Short mmCIF file of C-alpha atoms in Angstrom, two decimals:
data_model
loop_
_atom_site.label_atom_id
_atom_site.label_comp_id
_atom_site.label_asym_id
_atom_site.label_seq_id
_atom_site.Cartn_x
_atom_site.Cartn_y
_atom_site.Cartn_z
CA UNK A 641 -5.67 -5.79 0.02
CA UNK A 642 -8.26 -7.13 2.43
CA UNK A 643 -5.63 -8.91 4.55
CA UNK A 644 -3.58 -5.71 4.63
CA UNK A 645 -6.55 -3.70 5.85
CA UNK A 646 -7.24 -6.14 8.67
CA UNK A 647 -3.58 -6.20 9.69
CA UNK A 648 -3.56 -2.38 9.84
CA UNK A 649 -6.79 -2.28 11.88
CA UNK A 650 -5.48 -4.83 14.38
CA UNK A 651 -2.19 -2.97 14.68
CA UNK A 652 -4.09 0.25 15.46
CA UNK A 653 -6.04 -1.53 18.20
CA UNK A 654 -2.67 -2.49 19.74
CA UNK A 655 -1.32 1.06 19.50
CA UNK A 656 0.95 0.26 16.57
CA UNK A 657 1.09 2.54 13.55
CA UNK A 658 1.28 1.20 10.01
CA UNK A 659 1.93 2.47 6.52
CA UNK A 660 1.54 0.88 3.11
CA UNK A 661 4.05 1.79 0.41
CA UNK A 662 4.29 1.13 -3.30
CA UNK A 663 7.55 -0.45 -4.42
CA UNK A 664 8.68 1.34 -7.57
CA UNK A 665 12.01 -0.48 -7.88
CA UNK A 666 11.15 -4.08 -6.99
CA UNK A 667 14.51 -5.60 -7.97
CA UNK A 668 16.38 -3.21 -5.70
CA UNK A 669 13.88 -3.76 -2.87
CA UNK A 670 14.17 -7.54 -3.21
CA UNK A 671 17.96 -7.28 -2.98
CA UNK A 672 17.79 -5.10 0.14
CA UNK A 673 15.16 -7.26 1.85
CA UNK A 674 16.59 -10.60 0.76
CA UNK A 675 13.47 -11.63 -1.16
CA UNK A 676 14.03 -14.36 -3.77
CA UNK A 677 14.13 -13.14 -7.38
CA UNK A 678 11.21 -15.37 -8.39
CA UNK A 679 8.85 -13.70 -5.89
CA UNK A 680 6.59 -10.79 -6.86
CA UNK A 681 6.95 -7.57 -4.86
CA UNK A 682 4.75 -4.55 -5.43
CA UNK A 683 3.80 -3.23 -2.00
CA UNK A 684 5.31 -3.15 1.47
CA UNK A 685 3.57 -2.76 4.79
CA UNK A 686 5.53 -1.34 7.70
CA UNK A 687 4.59 -1.33 11.39
CA UNK A 688 5.98 0.62 14.30
CA UNK A 689 5.21 2.53 17.44
CA UNK A 690 4.57 6.25 16.94
CA UNK A 691 7.20 8.61 18.34
CA UNK A 692 6.30 9.85 21.84
CA UNK A 693 5.91 13.46 20.66
CA UNK A 694 3.55 12.32 17.88
CA UNK A 695 1.33 10.61 20.43
CA UNK A 696 1.17 13.80 22.50
CA UNK A 697 -0.03 15.76 19.47
CA UNK A 698 -2.62 13.16 18.46
CA UNK A 699 -3.08 10.47 21.13
CA UNK A 700 -4.23 7.07 19.95
CA UNK A 701 -7.81 6.23 20.76
CA UNK A 702 -8.97 2.69 21.20
CA UNK A 703 -11.37 2.03 18.39
CA UNK A 704 -11.38 5.60 17.19
CA UNK A 705 -14.42 5.06 15.02
CA UNK A 706 -17.59 7.08 14.85
CA UNK A 707 -20.92 5.33 15.26
CA UNK A 708 -22.32 4.18 11.92
CA UNK A 709 -25.41 6.36 12.28
CA UNK A 710 -23.20 9.46 12.44
CA UNK A 711 -21.51 8.81 9.10
CA UNK A 712 -24.12 6.94 7.04
CA UNK A 713 -27.20 8.53 5.55
CA UNK A 714 -30.10 6.12 5.13
CA UNK A 715 -32.24 6.79 2.05
CA UNK A 716 -31.87 10.58 2.38
CA UNK A 717 -29.22 13.15 3.18
#
């Protein structure tokens, strides 16, 4: 999970979108993807560039994160 999160964050920095998916039919997915039968498959992570019209609606921002002080409350609300 931690490696996946870092891969997704790095992809975002490069302007690449990502999506994690649960594999509900692992045997079928293994056959399609050519994964050996003895390997465990539960999740898939896909990467790709957003469609041009999607970027126009919500352009990617480098970083895109709010400052910590704007989202964290220290010892009081």
